XYZ file of C-alpha atoms in Angstrom:
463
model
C 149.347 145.093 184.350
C 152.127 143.299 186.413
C 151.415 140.365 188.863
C 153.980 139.998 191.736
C 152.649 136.822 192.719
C 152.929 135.665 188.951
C 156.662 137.016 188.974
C 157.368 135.164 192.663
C 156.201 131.792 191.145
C 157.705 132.348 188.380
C 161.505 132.751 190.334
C 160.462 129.905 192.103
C 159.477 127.679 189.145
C 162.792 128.528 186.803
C 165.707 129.224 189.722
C 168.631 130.105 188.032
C 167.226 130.403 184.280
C 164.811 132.994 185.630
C 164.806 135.973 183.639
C 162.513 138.887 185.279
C 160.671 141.019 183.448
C 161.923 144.460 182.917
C 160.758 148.017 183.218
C 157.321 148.755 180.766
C 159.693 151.264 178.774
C 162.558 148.735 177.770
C 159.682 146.003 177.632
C 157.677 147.758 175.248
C 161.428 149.175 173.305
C 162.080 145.419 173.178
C 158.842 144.112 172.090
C 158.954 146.663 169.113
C 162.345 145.558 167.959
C 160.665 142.009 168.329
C 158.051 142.614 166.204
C 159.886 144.534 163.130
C 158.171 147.660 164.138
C 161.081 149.456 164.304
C 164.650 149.017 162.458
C 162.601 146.417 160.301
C 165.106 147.880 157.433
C 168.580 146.381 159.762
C 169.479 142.756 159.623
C 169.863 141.803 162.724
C 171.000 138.044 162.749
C 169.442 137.063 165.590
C 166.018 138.362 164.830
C 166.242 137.737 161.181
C 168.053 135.136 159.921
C 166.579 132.294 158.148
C 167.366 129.606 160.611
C 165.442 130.975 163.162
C 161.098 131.313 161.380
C 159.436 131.893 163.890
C 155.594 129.774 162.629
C 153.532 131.139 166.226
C 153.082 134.323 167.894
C 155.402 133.423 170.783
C 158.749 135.202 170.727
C 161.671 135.112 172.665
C 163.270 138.682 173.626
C 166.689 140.142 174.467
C 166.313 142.265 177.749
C 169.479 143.184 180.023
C 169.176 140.615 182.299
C 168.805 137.520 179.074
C 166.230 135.972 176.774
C 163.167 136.366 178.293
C 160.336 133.366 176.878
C 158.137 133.374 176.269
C 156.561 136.682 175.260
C 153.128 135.912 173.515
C 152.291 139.244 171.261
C 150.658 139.820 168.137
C 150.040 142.632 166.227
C 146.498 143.811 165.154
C 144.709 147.285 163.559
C 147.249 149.126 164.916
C 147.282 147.749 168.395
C 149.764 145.318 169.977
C 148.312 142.588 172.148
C 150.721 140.991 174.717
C 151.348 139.012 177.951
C 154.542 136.943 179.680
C 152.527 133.577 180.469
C 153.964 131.707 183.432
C 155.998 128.328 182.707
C 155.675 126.235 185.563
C 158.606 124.260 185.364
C 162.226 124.659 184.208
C 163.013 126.664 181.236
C 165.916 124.804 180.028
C 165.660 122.805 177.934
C 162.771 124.712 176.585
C 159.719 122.948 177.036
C 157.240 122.186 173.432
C 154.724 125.064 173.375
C 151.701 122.779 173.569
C 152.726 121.490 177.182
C 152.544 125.559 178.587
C 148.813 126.094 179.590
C 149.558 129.422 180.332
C 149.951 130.107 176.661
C 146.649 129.297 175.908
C 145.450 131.027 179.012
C 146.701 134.144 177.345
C 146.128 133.743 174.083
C 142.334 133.656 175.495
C 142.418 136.570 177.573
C 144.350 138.496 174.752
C 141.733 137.789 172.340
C 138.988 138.562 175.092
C 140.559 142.264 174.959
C 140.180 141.758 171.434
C 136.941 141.057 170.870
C 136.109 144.247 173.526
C 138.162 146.930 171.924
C 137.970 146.243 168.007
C 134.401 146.662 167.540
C 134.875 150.694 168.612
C 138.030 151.332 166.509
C 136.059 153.939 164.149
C 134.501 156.114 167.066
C 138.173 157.019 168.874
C 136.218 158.666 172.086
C 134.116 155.087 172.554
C 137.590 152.971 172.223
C 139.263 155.567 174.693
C 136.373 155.080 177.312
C 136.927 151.212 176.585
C 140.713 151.484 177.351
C 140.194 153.266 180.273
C 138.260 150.725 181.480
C 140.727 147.968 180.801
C 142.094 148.068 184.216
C 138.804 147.759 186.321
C 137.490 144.756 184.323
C 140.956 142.870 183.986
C 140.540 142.743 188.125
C 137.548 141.019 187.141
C 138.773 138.699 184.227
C 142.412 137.813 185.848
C 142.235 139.083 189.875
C 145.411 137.395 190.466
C 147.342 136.568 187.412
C 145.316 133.344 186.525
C 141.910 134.168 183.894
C 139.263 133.441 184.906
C 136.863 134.560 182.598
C 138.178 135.653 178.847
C 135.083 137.089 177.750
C 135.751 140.605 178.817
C 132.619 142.085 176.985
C 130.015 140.346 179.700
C 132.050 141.998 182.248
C 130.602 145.250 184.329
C 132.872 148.323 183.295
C 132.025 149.590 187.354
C 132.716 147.539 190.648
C 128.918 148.319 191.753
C 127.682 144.815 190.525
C 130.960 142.720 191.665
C 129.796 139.777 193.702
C 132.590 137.621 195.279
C 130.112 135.501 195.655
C 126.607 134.425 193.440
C 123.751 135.639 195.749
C 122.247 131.956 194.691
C 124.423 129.185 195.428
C 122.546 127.815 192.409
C 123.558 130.566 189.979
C 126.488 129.236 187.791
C 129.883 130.804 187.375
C 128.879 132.106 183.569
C 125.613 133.634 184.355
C 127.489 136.887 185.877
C 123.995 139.265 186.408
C 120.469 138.239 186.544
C 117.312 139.955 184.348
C 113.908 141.520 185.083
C 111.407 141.568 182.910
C 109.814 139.797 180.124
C 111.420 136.352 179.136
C 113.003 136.644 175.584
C 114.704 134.380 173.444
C 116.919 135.328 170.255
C 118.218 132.843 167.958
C 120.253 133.433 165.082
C 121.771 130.630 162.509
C 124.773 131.981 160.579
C 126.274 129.357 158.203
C 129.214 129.879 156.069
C 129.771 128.004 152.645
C 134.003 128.217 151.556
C 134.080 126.876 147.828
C 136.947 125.572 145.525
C 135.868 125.879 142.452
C 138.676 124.830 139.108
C 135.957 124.327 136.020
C 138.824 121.366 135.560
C 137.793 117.339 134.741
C 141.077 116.009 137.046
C 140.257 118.068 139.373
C 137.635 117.532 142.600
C 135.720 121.138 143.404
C 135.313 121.021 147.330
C 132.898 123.663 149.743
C 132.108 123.310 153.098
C 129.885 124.252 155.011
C 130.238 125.960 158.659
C 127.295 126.620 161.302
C 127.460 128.678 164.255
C 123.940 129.442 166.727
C 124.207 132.357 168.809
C 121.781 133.111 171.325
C 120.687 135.630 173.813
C 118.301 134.540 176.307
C 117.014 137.422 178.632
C 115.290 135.230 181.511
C 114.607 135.378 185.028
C 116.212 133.266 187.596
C 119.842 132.704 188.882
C 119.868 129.246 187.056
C 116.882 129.435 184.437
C 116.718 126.384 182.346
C 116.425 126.858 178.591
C 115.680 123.835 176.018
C 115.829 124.704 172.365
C 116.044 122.341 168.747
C 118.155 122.613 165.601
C 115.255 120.700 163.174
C 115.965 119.771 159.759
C 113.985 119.227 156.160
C 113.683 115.857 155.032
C 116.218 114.730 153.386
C 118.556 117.210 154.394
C 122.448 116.263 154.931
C 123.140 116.152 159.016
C 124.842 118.265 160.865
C 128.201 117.009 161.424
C 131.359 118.016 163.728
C 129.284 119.757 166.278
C 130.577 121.353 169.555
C 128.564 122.884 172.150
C 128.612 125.467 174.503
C 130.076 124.604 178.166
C 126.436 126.163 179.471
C 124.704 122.693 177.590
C 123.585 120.264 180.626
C 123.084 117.424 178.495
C 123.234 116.142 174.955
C 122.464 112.823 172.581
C 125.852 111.294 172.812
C 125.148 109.986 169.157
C 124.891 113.654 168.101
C 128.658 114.284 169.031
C 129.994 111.141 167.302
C 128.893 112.272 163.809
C 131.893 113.527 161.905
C 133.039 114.637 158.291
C 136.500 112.780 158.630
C 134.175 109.796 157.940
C 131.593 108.722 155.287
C 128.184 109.183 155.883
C 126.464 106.324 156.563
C 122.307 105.120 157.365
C 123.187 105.192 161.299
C 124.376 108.796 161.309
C 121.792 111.347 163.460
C 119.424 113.070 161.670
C 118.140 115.183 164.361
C 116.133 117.061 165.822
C 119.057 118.674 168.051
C 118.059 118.795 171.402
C 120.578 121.405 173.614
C 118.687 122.032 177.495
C 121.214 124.584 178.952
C 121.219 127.406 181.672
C 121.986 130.191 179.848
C 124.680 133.107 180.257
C 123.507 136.606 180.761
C 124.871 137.886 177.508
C 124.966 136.627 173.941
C 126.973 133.350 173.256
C 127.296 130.567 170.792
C 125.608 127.939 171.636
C 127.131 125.327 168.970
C 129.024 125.495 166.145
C 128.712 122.687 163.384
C 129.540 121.550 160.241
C 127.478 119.701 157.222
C 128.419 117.572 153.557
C 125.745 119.530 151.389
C 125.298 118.076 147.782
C 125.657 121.128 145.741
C 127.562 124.911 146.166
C 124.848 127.478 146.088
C 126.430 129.199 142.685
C 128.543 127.433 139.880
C 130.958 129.241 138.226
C 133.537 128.894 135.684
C 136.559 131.440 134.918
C 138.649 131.436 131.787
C 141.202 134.332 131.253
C 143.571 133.825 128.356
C 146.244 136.188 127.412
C 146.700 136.840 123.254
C 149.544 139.507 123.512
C 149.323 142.413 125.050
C 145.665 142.060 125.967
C 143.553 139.615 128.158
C 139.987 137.897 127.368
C 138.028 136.938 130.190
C 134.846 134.643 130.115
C 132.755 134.924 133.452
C 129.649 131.818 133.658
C 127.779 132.052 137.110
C 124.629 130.342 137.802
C 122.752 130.135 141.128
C 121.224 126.470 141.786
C 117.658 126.373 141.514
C 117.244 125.050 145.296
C 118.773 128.338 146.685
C 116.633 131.192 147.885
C 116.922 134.137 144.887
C 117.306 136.952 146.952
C 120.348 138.823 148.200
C 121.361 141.444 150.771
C 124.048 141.804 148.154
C 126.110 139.634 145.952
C 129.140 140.610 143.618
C 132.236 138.859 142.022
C 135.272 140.761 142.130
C 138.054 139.843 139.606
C 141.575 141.343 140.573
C 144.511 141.177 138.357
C 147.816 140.802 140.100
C 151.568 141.455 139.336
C 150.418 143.958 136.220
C 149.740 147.512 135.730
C 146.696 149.685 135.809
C 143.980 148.899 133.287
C 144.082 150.782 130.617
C 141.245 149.254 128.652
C 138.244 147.488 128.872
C 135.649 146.433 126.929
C 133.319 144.493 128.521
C 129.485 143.095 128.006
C 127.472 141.802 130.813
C 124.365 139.847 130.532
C 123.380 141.033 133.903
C 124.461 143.443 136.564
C 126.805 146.044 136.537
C 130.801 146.563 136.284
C 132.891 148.720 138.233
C 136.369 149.559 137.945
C 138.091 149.970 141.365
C 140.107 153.609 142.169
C 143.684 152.260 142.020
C 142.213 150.408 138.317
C 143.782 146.873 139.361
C 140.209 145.158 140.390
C 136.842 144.398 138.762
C 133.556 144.552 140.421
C 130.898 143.095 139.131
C 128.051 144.145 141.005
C 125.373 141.114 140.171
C 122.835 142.641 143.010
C 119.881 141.134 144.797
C 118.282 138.701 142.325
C 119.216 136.408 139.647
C 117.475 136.881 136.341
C 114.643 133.940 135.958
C 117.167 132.067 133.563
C 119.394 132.004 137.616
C 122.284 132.717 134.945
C 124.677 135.867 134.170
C 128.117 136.333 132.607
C 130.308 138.589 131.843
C 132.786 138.975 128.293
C 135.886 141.414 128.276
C 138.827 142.448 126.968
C 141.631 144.174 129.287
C 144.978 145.920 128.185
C 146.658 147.527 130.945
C 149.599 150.159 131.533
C 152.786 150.111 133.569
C 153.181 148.578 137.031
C 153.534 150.687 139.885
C 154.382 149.990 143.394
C 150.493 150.681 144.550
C 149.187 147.701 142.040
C 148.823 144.208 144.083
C 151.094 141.578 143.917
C 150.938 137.731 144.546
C 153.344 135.093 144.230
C 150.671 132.096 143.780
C 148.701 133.952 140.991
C 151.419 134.610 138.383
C 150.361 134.064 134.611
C 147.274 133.159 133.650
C 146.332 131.586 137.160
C 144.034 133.707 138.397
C 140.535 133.517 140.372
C 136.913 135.664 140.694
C 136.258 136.181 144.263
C 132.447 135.760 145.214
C 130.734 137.742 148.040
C 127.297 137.408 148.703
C 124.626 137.266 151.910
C 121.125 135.118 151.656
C 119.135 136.400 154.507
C 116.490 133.903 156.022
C 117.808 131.244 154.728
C 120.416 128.326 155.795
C 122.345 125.662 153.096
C 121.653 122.930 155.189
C 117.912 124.432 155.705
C 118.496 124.017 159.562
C 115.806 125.922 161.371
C 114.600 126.745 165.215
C 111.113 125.835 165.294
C 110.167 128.424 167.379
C 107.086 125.895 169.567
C 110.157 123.547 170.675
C 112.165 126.390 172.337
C 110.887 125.766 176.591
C 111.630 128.081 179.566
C 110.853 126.578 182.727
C 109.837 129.993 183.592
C 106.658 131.851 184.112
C 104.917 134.039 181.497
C 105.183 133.489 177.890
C 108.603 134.475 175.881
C 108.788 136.553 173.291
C 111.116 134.463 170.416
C 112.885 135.754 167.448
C 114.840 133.562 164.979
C 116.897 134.677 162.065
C 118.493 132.857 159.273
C 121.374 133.871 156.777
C 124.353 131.844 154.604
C 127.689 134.193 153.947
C 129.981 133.558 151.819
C 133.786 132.922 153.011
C 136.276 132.478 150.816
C 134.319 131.715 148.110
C 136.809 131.073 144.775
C 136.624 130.401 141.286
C 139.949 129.690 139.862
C 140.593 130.215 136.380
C 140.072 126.709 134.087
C 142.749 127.659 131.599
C 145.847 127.377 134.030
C 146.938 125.536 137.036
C 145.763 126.396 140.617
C 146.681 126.051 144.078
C 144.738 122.220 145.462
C 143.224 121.828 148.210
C 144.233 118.506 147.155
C 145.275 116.679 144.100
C 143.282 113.096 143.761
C 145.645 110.117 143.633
């Protein structure tokens, strides 16, 4: 989608740097080229040489008429996402990214397409309907070159429900369609625990812990007012590092100033976690948030030690007694890089089972829902393997013996930090009574367990 009003202030704003942009064909030919799509097997010095890394997603391209910057585009399942934000102001010299607000502008509205179109990528007749109706909603989303809104999934595919104008001079901006029928309230707490782990005395094991609420309110009203409280167990670490939605009216100013960069200390706010907002029509997150929790949910240790041609691994894994023993799933995957196919394996597991992936480069050990009543499993072996092939995987950090197990696991109904909604402090200043649902579950992200026989990557090395 061009913007002629964009392209006029944009002739205005640069005068005689101004480079305009060309045709979609030698655009989109250029872009490409950019972007090592095509002729990513010619060295082209200006593209490629080393003096010239390019660390953001903001790229500067050769058209007929000059270098035309800067051309935000990245490249992502198989689409290519890009814009030409405005720079209001002279191009040379070249202004520091961070002082363009149209970059960020785009970079919003290009991952607002995102978000829309990558959920349908397996059903090709739902993400054709969805491209197709690209063009009404961007009218919506940008009318006039500037964005404003980025979330293109609230938008209405149709122009039946476009209001210039809120019927209720009350209604806010966000809330883009109002609801009949009975009040409801969904809540879900998704928390995410990364883990370090090195099995190494000089070494510090770190995990963190990241919180997200997302809610969907369906209430009456052009500007309903919602209230609803994060609580917390006694004793329980507080949530730290916590940023709310815009749609939040008001909040405890001493719940804001509680961060992880600093120690915790008596003073810090323990909740509860009061947010009264006026809520959007569709599903947001209301706050994300982070926490200093005492212990990772499962220990581990790794040792893999080669003896000549063959490998022994030793795989420990114990799940602390405070966390809830039962899984959606939960499995640790042990890959082997920069060697053939295996070629033989003998293996015991205490508990479990172990798979061998197709292209024979990757264990899977498949631990299940539960824990035994011990909350302990490993896993013995012995691995030979044959020669190395293009297909097998590759990685310049784990060379040798440093190597990791990978653990992926869901807890339903339950949280790290054991925040909970308590479903009597949730209030709508509406009438009838709401129907509430609240769900629970801890993911695992990045969840590593390096081996304790050779050196690893640090998050960081103690002084």
């Amino acid at each position: 989608r061009r913007y002629p009003t964009v392209e006029l202030r944009a002739e205005t704003f640069n005068g005689s740097t101004h480079v305009p942009v060309p045709s979609d064909s030698a655009f989109l030919k250029a872009l490409l080229f950019e972007l090592r799509l095509v002729d990513d097997h010619v060295f082209v010095e200006h593209r490629d040489t080393c003096t010239r890394i390019n660390h953001s997603s903001v790229y500067s391209m050769s058209t007929a008429a000059g270098e035309l910057w800067p051309v935000l585009a990245f490249h992502k399942s198989g689409f290519i996402y890009a814009c030409v934000p405005l720079v209001e102001g002279t191009l040379e010299p070249r202004p520091p990214l961070l002082t363009v607000s149209g970059l960020s502008q785009g970079l919003a509205l290009l991952l607002g397409i995102m978000d829309y179109i990558s959920p349908s990528q397996k059903n090709e007749a739902e993400m054709n309907t969805k491209i197709g109706q690209l063009r009404n909603l961007l009218i919506q989303a940008c009318p006039l070159g500037t964005p404003l809104n980025t979330n293109i999934r609230s938008l209405n595919s149709s122009f039946e429900d476009i209001q210039e104008m809120p019927a209720d001079k009350d209604q806010p901006a966000w809330r883009s369609n109002t609801y009949k029928g009975k009040p409801q309230v969904n809540v879900c707490i998704t928390e995410k625990v990364k883990c370090m782990q090195y099995g190494q005395r000089d070494v510090v094991d770190t995990w963190q812990v990241y919180g997200t609420v997302n809610c969907k309110c369906d209430v009456e009203g052009s500007a309903p007012n919602v209230t609803l409280s994060l609580n917390l167990p006694t004793n329980a670490p507080p949530l730290q590092d916590i940023v709310v939605h815009h749609c939040v009216t008001s909040v405890d100013p001493a719940m804001l100033m509680s961060t992880s960069a600093e120690p915790l200390h008596d003073s810090v706010y323990n909740g509860p976690y009061k947010f009264p907002f006026i809520p959007p029509s569709d599903s947001f997150n209301l706050c994300y948030y982070t926490s200093q929790v005492p212990v990772p949910p499962i220990l581990g240790c790794y040792q893999l030690v080669e003896e000549g041609s063959q490998i022994k691994i030793t795989v420990n894994l114990k799940l602390h007694e405070s966390i809830k023993n039962s899984f959606e799933y939960c499995e640790a995957r042990i890959p082997f890089f920069n060697r053939g196919p295996i070629a033989q394996l003998e293996y015991k597991v205490s508990y479990g089972q172990l798979d061998l992936s197709r292209e024979k480069s990757l264990l899977v050990w498949v631990i299940g829902q539960k824990f035994p009543k011990s909350l302990e499993v490993s896993l013995t072996g012995t691995v030979s393997f044959g020669t190395a092939g293009k297909e097998h995987p590759t990685d310049y950090v784990c060379t040798g013996n440093t190597a990791y197990v990978k653990l992926y696991f869901r807890i339903p109904d339950f949280t790290l930090t054991g925040c909970y909604v308590d479903q009597h402090s949730v209030q709508l200043f509406v009438p009838g009574k709401p129907k509430f649902t609240a769900s629970r579950e801890l993911i695992s992200s990045n969840y590593y367990i390096w081996n304790s026989k050779a050196p690893a990557p640090m998050v960081y090395k103690p002084l």
